[in-house]
Short mmCIF file of C-alpha atoms and ligand atoms in Angstrom, two decimals:
data_model
loop_
_atom_site.label_atom_id
_atom_site.label_comp_id
_atom_site.label_asym_id
_atom_site.label_seq_id
_atom_site.Cartn_x
_atom_site.Cartn_y
_atom_site.Cartn_z
CA MET A 29 109.98 102.19 101.87
CA PRO A 30 110.63 106.35 102.40
CA LYS A 31 107.70 107.60 104.81
CA PHE A 32 105.28 110.38 102.57
CA TYR A 33 102.83 112.13 104.88
CA LEU A 34 100.33 114.27 103.02
CA THR A 35 98.06 116.63 105.09
CA THR A 36 95.15 118.82 102.63
CA ALA A 37 93.69 122.11 104.91
CA ILE A 38 91.05 121.30 106.85
CA ASP A 39 88.29 122.20 106.35
CA TYR A 40 86.14 125.32 108.64
CA SER A 41 82.38 123.88 109.47
CA ASN A 42 79.87 125.76 109.05
CA GLY A 43 79.20 125.50 105.53
CA GLU A 44 78.63 122.19 103.20
CA PRO A 45 81.18 121.62 100.33
CA HIS A 46 81.41 122.57 97.58
CA LEU A 47 83.55 122.41 94.32
CA GLY A 48 86.80 124.26 95.58
CA HIS A 49 87.26 121.73 98.48
CA ALA A 50 86.64 119.11 96.28
CA LEU A 51 89.55 120.16 94.30
CA GLU A 52 92.04 119.93 97.23
CA LYS A 53 90.95 116.46 98.14
CA ILE A 54 90.88 114.80 95.31
CA GLY A 55 94.07 116.28 93.81
CA ALA A 56 96.01 115.39 96.96
CA ASP A 57 94.27 111.94 97.01
CA CYS A 58 95.96 111.94 93.94
CA ILE A 59 99.46 112.20 94.84
CA ALA A 60 98.47 109.58 97.61
CA ARG A 61 97.57 107.10 96.13
CA TYR A 62 100.70 107.82 92.96
CA ARG A 63 102.57 107.58 96.49
CA ARG A 64 101.66 104.32 97.16
CA LEU A 65 102.19 102.67 93.95
CA ARG A 66 105.53 104.27 93.63
CA GLY A 67 105.82 102.51 96.69
CA ASP A 68 105.75 105.16 99.72
CA ASP A 69 104.54 104.42 102.69
CA VAL A 70 101.51 107.01 102.82
CA HIS A 71 99.53 108.94 105.50
CA PHE A 72 97.32 110.87 104.25
CA LEU A 73 95.42 112.91 106.48
CA MET A 74 92.55 115.04 105.79
CA GLY A 75 90.04 116.25 108.56
CA MET A 76 87.76 119.21 110.02
CA ASP A 77 88.49 122.70 111.21
CA GLU A 78 85.92 123.14 114.42
CA HIS A 79 86.64 125.81 116.55
CA SER A 80 85.37 129.11 114.70
CA GLN A 81 83.34 131.58 115.52
CA SER A 82 81.39 131.01 112.75
CA VAL A 83 80.20 127.67 114.51
CA ILE A 84 78.32 128.91 117.08
CA GLN A 85 76.30 131.34 114.54
CA ALA A 86 75.68 128.75 113.08
CA ALA A 87 74.89 126.31 116.01
CA ALA A 88 72.93 129.49 117.31
CA ARG A 89 70.53 129.62 114.27
CA THR A 90 69.46 126.13 113.62
CA GLY A 91 68.74 125.62 117.89
CA VAL A 92 71.33 123.31 118.94
CA THR A 93 74.69 123.38 120.80
CA PRO A 94 78.65 123.52 118.87
CA GLN A 95 79.59 120.10 119.80
CA ALA A 96 75.88 118.55 117.69
CA TRP A 97 76.53 121.47 115.30
CA VAL A 98 80.78 119.76 114.37
CA ASP A 99 79.23 116.43 114.57
CA ALA A 100 77.43 117.03 111.75
CA MET A 101 79.61 118.71 109.08
CA ALA A 102 81.62 116.46 110.12
CA ASP A 103 79.65 113.62 109.36
CA THR A 104 78.77 115.47 105.43
CA PHE A 105 81.82 116.28 104.81
CA ALA A 106 82.73 112.79 105.27
CA GLU A 107 79.94 110.99 103.12
CA TYR A 108 81.52 113.59 100.71
CA TRP A 109 84.83 113.22 100.98
CA ARG A 110 83.70 109.13 101.00
CA ARG A 111 81.91 108.99 97.62
CA LEU A 112 84.62 111.31 95.91
CA LEU A 113 87.03 107.97 97.10
CA CYS A 114 89.40 109.73 98.69
CA SER A 115 92.30 107.39 100.47
CA HIS A 116 92.99 109.54 103.70
CA ASP A 117 94.64 107.38 106.52
CA ASP A 118 93.51 109.38 109.54
CA TRP A 119 90.78 112.05 109.72
CA ILE A 120 91.34 114.95 112.53
CA ARG A 121 89.20 117.33 114.15
CA THR A 122 90.30 119.72 115.81
CA THR A 123 87.68 119.54 118.87
CA GLN A 124 88.99 115.59 119.32
CA PRO A 125 91.39 115.37 122.86
CA ARG A 126 94.79 114.70 120.95
CA HIS A 127 94.44 117.81 119.57
CA THR A 128 93.75 119.83 122.30
CA GLN A 129 96.43 118.04 124.33
CA ALA A 130 99.11 119.20 121.38
CA VAL A 131 97.94 122.97 120.88
CA PRO A 132 99.09 123.73 124.69
CA ALA A 133 101.97 121.26 124.61
CA LEU A 134 103.24 123.47 121.45
CA LEU A 135 102.37 127.15 123.40
CA GLU A 136 104.73 125.35 126.27
CA ARG A 137 107.38 123.75 124.47
CA ILE A 138 107.74 127.47 123.29
CA ARG A 139 107.45 129.79 126.42
CA GLN A 140 110.49 127.35 127.72
CA ARG A 141 112.90 127.31 124.08
CA ARG A 142 111.74 130.80 123.09
CA PRO A 143 110.12 132.56 126.49
CA ALA A 144 110.69 136.09 124.98
CA ASP A 145 108.48 134.79 121.53
CA LEU A 146 105.18 134.63 123.53
CA PHE A 147 104.00 137.79 124.93
CA GLU A 148 100.58 140.00 126.02
CA ALA A 149 99.82 142.98 124.94
CA GLU A 150 96.35 145.68 123.57
CA TYR A 151 95.12 145.20 120.92
CA ALA A 152 93.04 147.35 118.04
CA GLY A 153 91.79 146.53 113.97
CA LEU A 154 89.12 145.01 112.27
CA TYR A 155 88.31 141.41 112.28
CA CYS A 156 86.66 139.34 109.89
CA THR A 157 84.44 137.40 110.95
CA GLY A 158 84.91 135.06 107.52
CA CYS A 159 88.23 134.85 108.17
CA GLU A 160 88.96 135.19 111.81
CA GLU A 161 91.48 137.00 111.32
CA PHE A 162 92.18 141.44 111.87
CA LYS A 163 92.92 142.41 108.55
CA THR A 164 95.35 145.00 107.87
CA GLU A 165 94.60 147.80 105.62
CA ALA A 166 96.77 145.70 102.44
CA GLN A 167 93.70 143.24 103.23
CA ILE A 168 90.76 145.97 103.10
CA VAL A 169 89.14 146.96 99.55
CA ASP A 170 85.75 149.27 100.13
CA GLY A 171 86.01 148.54 103.51
CA HIS A 172 85.58 145.18 103.39
CA CYS A 173 88.22 142.27 103.75
CA ILE A 174 88.89 141.05 99.64
CA GLU A 175 87.37 137.47 100.89
CA HIS A 176 84.53 138.70 102.50
CA PRO A 177 82.98 142.10 100.85
CA THR A 178 79.04 140.91 102.19
CA LEU A 179 80.74 140.92 105.91
CA ALA A 180 81.06 143.56 107.90
CA LEU A 181 84.81 144.53 109.50
CA VAL A 182 83.99 144.20 113.30
CA PRO A 183 86.27 147.36 115.39
CA THR A 184 87.77 145.31 118.21
CA LYS A 185 89.72 145.94 120.90
CA GLU A 186 91.50 143.81 123.41
CA ARG A 187 94.14 142.13 126.12
CA ASN A 188 95.98 139.72 123.71
CA HIS A 189 98.51 136.65 123.88
CA PHE A 190 100.83 137.99 121.16
CA PHE A 191 103.00 135.65 118.59
CA ARG A 192 106.61 137.55 117.96
CA LEU A 193 106.56 136.51 114.23
CA SER A 194 108.46 139.53 113.48
CA ALA A 195 111.76 137.57 114.67
CA TYR A 196 110.90 135.70 112.00
CA ARG A 197 110.75 137.18 108.59
CA ASP A 198 115.32 136.21 108.47
CA PRO A 199 114.50 132.71 109.14
CA VAL A 200 111.97 131.99 106.96
CA LEU A 201 113.24 133.55 104.19
CA GLU A 202 116.30 132.22 104.18
CA ARG A 203 114.99 128.03 104.40
CA ILE A 204 112.77 129.06 101.04
CA ARG A 205 115.63 130.40 99.54
CA SER A 206 117.39 127.04 100.31
CA GLY A 207 114.25 124.83 98.86
CA ALA A 208 115.39 123.28 102.80
CA PHE A 209 111.09 124.51 102.81
CA ARG A 210 109.76 124.61 100.07
CA VAL A 211 106.67 126.41 99.05
CA GLU A 212 104.96 125.15 95.48
CA PRO A 213 104.47 126.40 92.67
CA GLU A 214 106.85 129.10 91.37
CA ILE A 215 104.07 131.77 91.41
CA ARG A 216 103.03 131.29 95.05
CA ARG A 217 106.41 131.08 95.88
CA ASN A 218 107.37 134.73 94.76
CA GLU A 219 104.02 135.88 96.38
CA VAL A 220 105.55 134.47 99.81
CA VAL A 221 109.03 136.19 99.13
CA ARG A 222 107.91 138.90 98.82
CA LEU A 223 105.29 139.32 101.93
CA LEU A 224 107.83 138.09 103.54
CA GLU A 225 110.78 141.11 102.44
CA ALA A 226 107.82 143.58 102.72
CA GLY A 227 108.83 142.78 106.27
CA LEU A 228 106.76 140.49 109.63
CA GLN A 229 104.41 142.08 112.39
CA ASP A 230 103.40 140.37 115.12
CA ILE A 231 100.19 138.86 115.73
CA SER A 232 98.27 138.59 118.50
CA ILE A 233 97.10 134.53 119.20
CA SER A 234 94.76 134.51 121.87
CA ARG A 235 90.60 136.16 121.70
CA GLN A 236 88.88 136.88 124.84
CA ARG A 237 85.90 135.25 126.05
CA GLN A 238 84.89 133.03 123.38
CA PRO A 239 83.03 130.44 124.63
CA TRP A 240 84.19 127.48 121.50
CA GLY A 241 88.05 126.85 121.51
CA ILE A 242 91.09 125.79 124.37
CA PRO A 243 91.86 127.79 126.72
CA PHE A 244 95.20 129.90 126.81
CA PRO A 245 97.34 128.39 128.99
CA GLY A 246 97.86 129.62 131.85
CA ASP A 247 95.15 132.32 131.06
CA PRO A 248 91.83 130.90 131.25
CA GLN A 249 90.03 134.12 130.26
CA GLN A 250 91.32 133.81 126.62
CA THR A 251 91.09 131.27 124.10
CA VAL A 252 93.72 130.13 121.68
CA TYR A 253 93.04 132.48 118.15
CA VAL A 254 91.85 130.14 115.51
CA TRP A 255 94.42 129.83 112.86
CA PHE A 256 96.65 129.13 115.72
CA ASP A 257 95.05 126.65 117.07
CA ALA A 258 94.38 124.62 113.13
CA LEU A 259 97.60 124.95 112.12
CA ILE A 260 97.87 122.55 115.09
CA ASN A 261 96.30 119.97 113.96
CA TYR A 262 99.39 118.97 111.12
CA LEU A 263 101.05 118.25 113.79
CA SER A 264 98.76 116.67 116.50
CA ALA A 265 97.59 114.18 114.09
CA THR A 266 101.21 112.45 114.59
CA GLY A 267 100.98 112.09 118.38
CA PHE A 268 102.43 114.81 118.95
CA PRO A 269 103.73 115.98 121.95
CA ASP A 270 104.41 111.72 122.67
CA ALA A 271 107.90 111.62 121.45
CA ALA A 272 106.94 108.88 119.10
CA PHE A 273 105.34 111.90 117.24
CA GLU A 274 109.00 111.82 114.94
CA ARG A 275 108.04 108.80 112.98
CA LEU A 276 105.80 110.98 110.83
CA TRP A 277 106.87 114.64 111.56
CA PRO A 278 108.07 116.40 109.82
CA ALA A 279 105.01 116.65 106.73
CA ASP A 280 106.59 116.01 103.33
CA LEU A 281 104.04 117.54 101.79
CA HIS A 282 100.75 120.45 102.56
CA VAL A 283 97.89 120.85 99.96
CA VAL A 284 96.74 124.45 101.01
CA GLY A 285 94.34 126.15 98.44
CA LYS A 286 96.59 129.66 97.59
CA GLY A 287 94.38 132.30 99.92
CA ILE A 288 96.34 130.83 102.60
CA THR A 289 99.63 130.72 101.91
CA ARG A 290 100.36 133.54 104.72
CA PHE A 291 98.99 130.73 107.20
CA HIS A 292 100.76 128.02 106.17
CA CYS A 293 104.76 130.11 104.72
CA VAL A 294 104.92 132.34 107.05
CA ILE A 295 103.37 131.72 110.46
CA TRP A 296 103.24 128.47 110.65
CA PRO A 297 107.12 127.96 109.89
CA ALA A 298 107.84 130.40 112.47
CA MET A 299 105.85 128.51 114.87
CA LEU A 300 107.91 125.37 114.33
CA LEU A 301 110.64 127.56 114.67
CA ALA A 302 110.45 128.72 117.66
CA ALA A 303 109.28 125.51 118.84
CA GLU A 304 112.71 124.17 117.27
CA LEU A 305 111.03 121.60 115.22
CA PRO A 306 111.65 120.53 111.71
CA LEU A 307 109.70 122.61 109.17
CA PRO A 308 107.86 120.71 106.78
CA ARG A 309 109.07 119.66 103.53
CA GLU A 310 106.99 121.28 101.01
CA VAL A 311 103.75 123.22 100.54
CA TRP A 312 101.51 122.66 97.04
CA ALA A 313 99.06 126.40 97.20
CA HIS A 314 96.74 125.11 94.51
CA GLY A 315 94.25 127.58 92.45
CA TYR A 316 90.40 128.20 92.44
CA VAL A 317 87.58 126.52 91.15
CA GLN A 318 86.24 129.19 89.01
CA TRP A 319 82.51 130.24 86.93
CA SER A 320 83.90 131.82 83.67
CA GLY A 321 86.93 133.32 84.86
CA ALA A 322 84.55 134.40 88.11
CA LYS A 323 84.42 133.48 91.87
CA MET A 324 81.60 130.62 92.19
CA SER A 325 78.47 132.74 93.68
CA LYS A 326 75.19 131.34 95.58
CA THR A 327 73.93 134.84 95.18
CA ALA A 328 74.60 134.63 91.56
CA GLY A 329 73.72 131.54 90.58
CA THR A 330 76.92 129.89 90.08
CA ALA A 331 77.27 127.84 92.32
CA VAL A 332 77.70 123.95 91.49
CA GLY A 333 76.08 121.25 94.49
CA LEU A 334 78.71 119.00 94.93
CA GLY A 335 76.37 116.50 94.68
CA GLU A 336 75.11 117.36 91.67
CA ALA A 337 78.37 117.34 89.95
CA ILE A 338 78.81 113.96 91.27
CA GLU A 339 75.70 112.53 90.14
CA ARG A 340 76.38 113.99 86.29
CA HIS A 341 78.86 110.39 85.31
CA GLY A 342 79.90 109.49 88.31
CA ALA A 343 83.13 110.39 90.51
CA ASP A 344 86.01 109.68 88.84
CA ALA A 345 84.76 111.07 86.48
CA LEU A 346 84.75 114.51 88.48
CA ARG A 347 87.77 113.50 89.69
CA TYR A 348 89.35 113.39 86.19
CA PHE A 349 87.51 116.62 84.90
CA LEU A 350 88.41 118.61 87.58
CA LEU A 351 92.16 117.60 87.82
CA ARG A 352 92.83 117.92 83.85
CA GLU A 353 90.69 121.07 83.00
CA VAL A 354 90.93 122.90 86.69
CA GLY A 355 93.96 122.19 87.15
CA PHE A 356 95.98 122.16 90.09
CA GLU A 357 98.09 125.28 90.25
CA ASN A 358 96.02 128.17 88.50
CA ASP A 359 92.45 128.64 88.63
CA GLY A 360 90.80 127.47 86.09
CA ASP A 361 87.00 126.80 84.74
CA PHE A 362 84.61 124.44 85.49
CA THR A 363 81.18 124.63 83.76
CA TRP A 364 78.82 121.64 82.07
CA GLU A 365 79.84 122.08 79.28
CA ARG A 366 83.35 121.46 79.25
CA PHE A 367 82.50 118.76 81.18
CA ASP A 368 80.29 116.88 79.61
CA ALA A 369 82.86 117.43 76.28
CA ARG A 370 85.43 116.31 78.15
CA TYR A 371 83.12 113.14 79.11
CA THR A 372 82.41 112.41 75.98
CA ALA A 373 85.80 112.84 73.76
CA ASP A 374 88.28 111.49 77.30
CA LEU A 375 87.01 109.26 78.59
CA ALA A 376 83.83 107.77 76.55
CA ASN A 377 85.57 108.20 73.11
CA THR A 378 89.42 107.80 74.18
CA LEU A 379 89.50 106.01 77.18
CA GLY A 380 86.44 103.89 77.27
CA ASN A 381 86.79 102.95 73.65
CA LEU A 382 90.07 101.69 73.61
CA VAL A 383 89.38 99.49 76.65
CA SER A 384 86.20 98.55 74.45
CA ARG A 385 88.02 97.52 71.17
CA ALA A 386 90.66 96.08 73.09
CA LEU A 387 88.68 93.83 75.08
CA SER A 388 86.54 92.55 71.98
CA MET A 389 89.27 91.41 69.57
CA ILE A 390 91.18 89.29 72.17
CA HIS A 391 88.15 88.26 72.65
CA ARG A 392 87.03 87.85 68.57
CA TYR A 393 90.66 87.07 67.22
CA ARG A 394 91.72 84.27 70.07
CA GLY A 395 88.97 83.39 72.73
CA GLY A 396 89.98 85.36 75.30
CA THR A 397 93.30 84.32 76.20
CA VAL A 398 95.87 87.13 75.61
CA PRO A 399 98.25 85.19 73.20
CA ARG A 400 101.77 84.95 73.77
CA ALA A 401 104.25 86.69 71.60
CA ALA A 402 107.62 87.20 72.32
CA THR A 403 108.13 90.13 70.31
CA SER A 404 105.59 92.79 71.64
CA ILE A 405 107.89 93.91 73.94
CA GLY A 406 110.66 96.28 72.90
CA SER A 407 108.20 96.86 69.42
CA ALA A 408 107.91 100.16 68.40
CA PHE A 409 104.89 100.47 69.66
CA ASP A 410 106.55 99.31 73.18
CA ASP A 411 109.38 101.41 73.17
CA GLU A 412 106.57 104.00 72.05
CA ILE A 413 104.28 103.40 75.77
CA ARG A 414 107.37 102.63 77.98
CA GLY A 415 108.75 105.76 76.41
CA ALA A 416 104.96 107.72 77.57
CA LEU A 417 105.39 106.98 80.76
CA VAL A 418 108.61 108.83 81.57
CA PRO A 419 107.23 111.85 81.39
CA TYR A 420 103.43 111.01 83.34
CA ALA A 421 105.93 109.38 86.77
CA ASP A 422 107.59 113.33 85.50
CA TRP A 423 105.01 115.52 86.64
CA MET A 424 103.35 113.09 88.98
CA ASN A 425 107.07 113.54 91.08
CA ALA A 426 106.44 117.67 90.41
CA ASN A 427 103.02 117.67 91.29
CA ARG A 428 101.82 118.60 87.76
CA LEU A 429 97.92 116.38 87.66
CA HIS A 430 97.43 118.54 84.89
CA ASP A 431 99.83 117.34 82.81
CA ALA A 432 99.93 114.17 84.24
CA ALA A 433 96.71 113.61 83.68
CA ALA A 434 97.14 114.95 79.61
CA GLN A 435 99.65 112.21 79.13
CA MET A 436 97.78 109.08 80.11
CA MET A 437 94.91 110.60 77.91
CA HIS A 438 97.61 110.85 74.80
CA ILE A 439 99.06 107.21 76.11
CA ALA A 440 95.29 105.59 75.40
CA ALA A 441 94.78 108.18 71.98
CA SER A 442 97.95 106.60 71.08
CA ALA A 443 96.99 103.50 71.48
CA ASN A 444 93.74 103.97 69.51
CA ARG A 445 96.20 104.94 66.73
CA TYR A 446 98.27 102.05 66.90
CA ILE A 447 95.03 100.19 66.97
CA GLU A 448 94.24 102.57 63.04
CA GLU A 449 97.70 101.85 61.76
CA THR A 450 97.44 98.22 62.58
CA ALA A 451 94.27 97.35 61.31
CA PRO A 452 93.40 94.03 62.98
CA TRP A 453 90.83 92.49 61.35
CA LYS A 454 92.63 93.44 57.71
CA LEU A 455 95.72 91.09 59.42
CA ALA A 456 92.87 87.92 60.77
CA LYS A 457 91.74 88.38 57.34
CA GLN A 458 94.94 87.38 55.67
CA GLN A 459 95.40 84.71 58.26
CA ALA A 460 99.17 86.50 60.01
CA HIS A 461 98.25 84.45 63.24
CA ALA A 462 102.11 86.42 63.81
CA GLU A 463 101.20 90.12 63.73
CA LEU A 464 97.80 90.04 64.90
CA ASP A 465 99.22 87.92 68.02
CA VAL A 466 101.74 91.11 68.71
CA VAL A 467 99.38 94.00 68.34
CA LEU A 468 96.76 92.25 70.74
CA ALA A 469 99.50 91.51 73.52
CA ASN A 470 100.57 94.85 72.84
CA LEU A 471 97.21 96.24 73.29
CA ALA A 472 96.48 93.73 76.64
CA ARG A 473 99.95 95.53 77.91
CA THR A 474 98.83 98.56 77.24
CA LEU A 475 95.36 98.23 79.20
CA VAL A 476 97.32 96.88 82.17
CA ARG A 477 99.72 99.67 82.26
CA LEU A 478 96.89 102.15 81.76
CA ALA A 479 95.03 100.92 84.59
CA ILE A 480 98.08 102.31 86.91
CA VAL A 481 98.70 105.75 85.59
CA ALA A 482 95.12 105.83 85.41
CA HIS A 483 94.29 105.05 89.47
CA PRO A 484 95.40 108.35 91.04
CA PHE A 485 92.38 110.13 88.77
CA MET A 486 89.73 108.04 88.48
CA PRO A 487 90.44 104.69 91.01
CA GLN A 488 87.35 102.98 90.91
CA LYS A 489 87.58 102.54 86.62
CA ALA A 490 91.00 102.09 87.07
CA ASP A 491 90.70 98.63 89.24
CA ALA A 492 87.71 98.02 86.47
CA ILE A 493 90.44 97.90 83.37
CA TRP A 494 92.98 96.14 85.24
CA ASN A 495 90.30 93.69 86.29
CA THR A 496 89.26 92.78 82.59
CA VAL A 497 93.66 91.57 82.56
CA CYS A 498 94.85 90.66 86.13
CA PRO A 499 91.22 89.95 88.42
CA ASP A 500 93.81 87.59 90.53
CA LEU A 501 96.79 90.08 91.17
CA PRO A 502 95.72 93.16 93.45
CA LEU A 503 96.68 97.02 92.00
CA GLU A 504 97.62 99.07 95.16
CA PRO A 505 101.25 96.68 94.98
CA ALA A 506 101.78 97.49 91.71
CA THR A 507 104.58 100.08 90.50
CA LEU A 508 104.49 102.43 88.13
CA GLN A 509 107.82 100.48 87.14
CA ASP A 510 105.99 97.02 87.44
CA ALA A 511 104.25 98.32 84.32
CA VAL A 512 106.38 95.40 81.88
CA ILE A 513 103.30 92.76 83.93
CA GLU A 514 103.00 89.39 82.03
CA VAL A 515 99.80 89.96 80.20
CA GLU A 516 100.77 86.85 77.73
CA GLY A 517 98.16 83.36 78.60
CA ARG A 518 96.15 85.31 80.97
CA VAL A 519 92.08 85.43 80.38
CA VAL A 520 90.41 88.45 79.84
CA GLY A 521 87.15 89.10 81.66
CA ALA A 522 84.10 90.41 79.83
CA VAL A 523 84.10 93.90 77.81
CA PRO A 524 83.13 96.54 80.70
CA ILE A 525 80.88 99.53 80.21
CA LEU A 526 83.21 101.84 82.20
CA PHE A 527 81.76 105.31 80.42
CA PRO A 528 78.31 104.97 78.99
CA LYS A 529 76.51 107.73 76.86
CA PRO A 530 74.59 109.90 79.68
CA VAL A 531 70.92 109.91 78.95
CA GLU A 532 70.10 113.39 77.62
CA ALA A 533 68.28 115.43 79.88
CA ALA A 534 64.52 115.42 78.11
ZN1 LIG B 605 87.41 137.92 104.88
#
């Protein structure tokens, strides 16, 4: 079984998660679940970034200690990810000992192998407390950080430890160009390449007198800069510096937002090269969830509460909608109208309707037992559906989740059309038993296949579909290659109401 170590970005502990956080976790979870179906040995990591400056401020406002604050935030995030059916194998918090030990260990390793790459110098610049980083001219618009136009930039001057990032421009560029380190999708790779081609400056990796952070090894006056600290979580979770870390490392895929590619595709690989450690195989940078083409904003009244979005049609429907409509590559819109429209058209009227019609007919015409019809396998319809599974797998392998979700719905629509074309009710009336058997067996097999392809997107609904035909078999180990499952002779369950009509608001 090939190992597949997959991570998401770890989130700042300074407020409740929103739809943007949710898109990333759902997309990564969809990839993790698909890889498990493929038979990969998946290790899926999520977690919290707990050393940011904003934690001190948030804790002070609430009158609790920073530790009490991050504990409460970690519980809040974990609860949302549980509600959204995230299947992570590990949950890292940067305040955990395994991480606070790994950070100085990595710095020590760089100091031993590339001593010239760490040095001290005076640093002066404009600091954004929202990003927790000094901003360059290109990142400042009208005197404010591009990402945080409402925050004032703080002029800061201090003695810091530095990392010789400038030495890694060519090595990182070379690995991206050769494909040894993949940055996807292409639009993000091009951005990162342009950034590297423009040249790199050395970066400050410590802060003075910061009470909440990891002490810089050998200099108790300084703490490790929060971004340098946070990136190392991917390594801490493997057990680094214990030799067993090589069982998981290098990561096979880091899933991050498009706004933090500089950290993950430039700084992080440079840090690893300095420590003489292998680079992750791939970074996938997704887009943002928008509201009618604009960034979601609490002040503009366009911030959608995550709890409210889950309650609208359930977690499975929200997962499907975000990946199908917003997608995992570019920015995409969230609106309640589009969510309701997709719910009705795709989930209720296409997928839900197919499951309901197919099972009802097996009950009505064959007493609930899938008929034995040897000629169903290899029939034109069977070939069509089997053929449709190929692009689905191709899209999933390429992290094109939006296209894979569309393909899943295409399969359901094909099966609905097959019902219309074969008109089983006419076959029953004409006593055309052999033909009817073929249609019903084909439909039962399609439900099983749909359960498999739907599982990464909608795990609960997929399990419900699966269990109507194969309640005795677990869905998990079923790989796509096994999609020709023996359905003949199986007794199907009652017709489930998968996607109930929403209660109209009064
Ligand atoms: Zn900022």
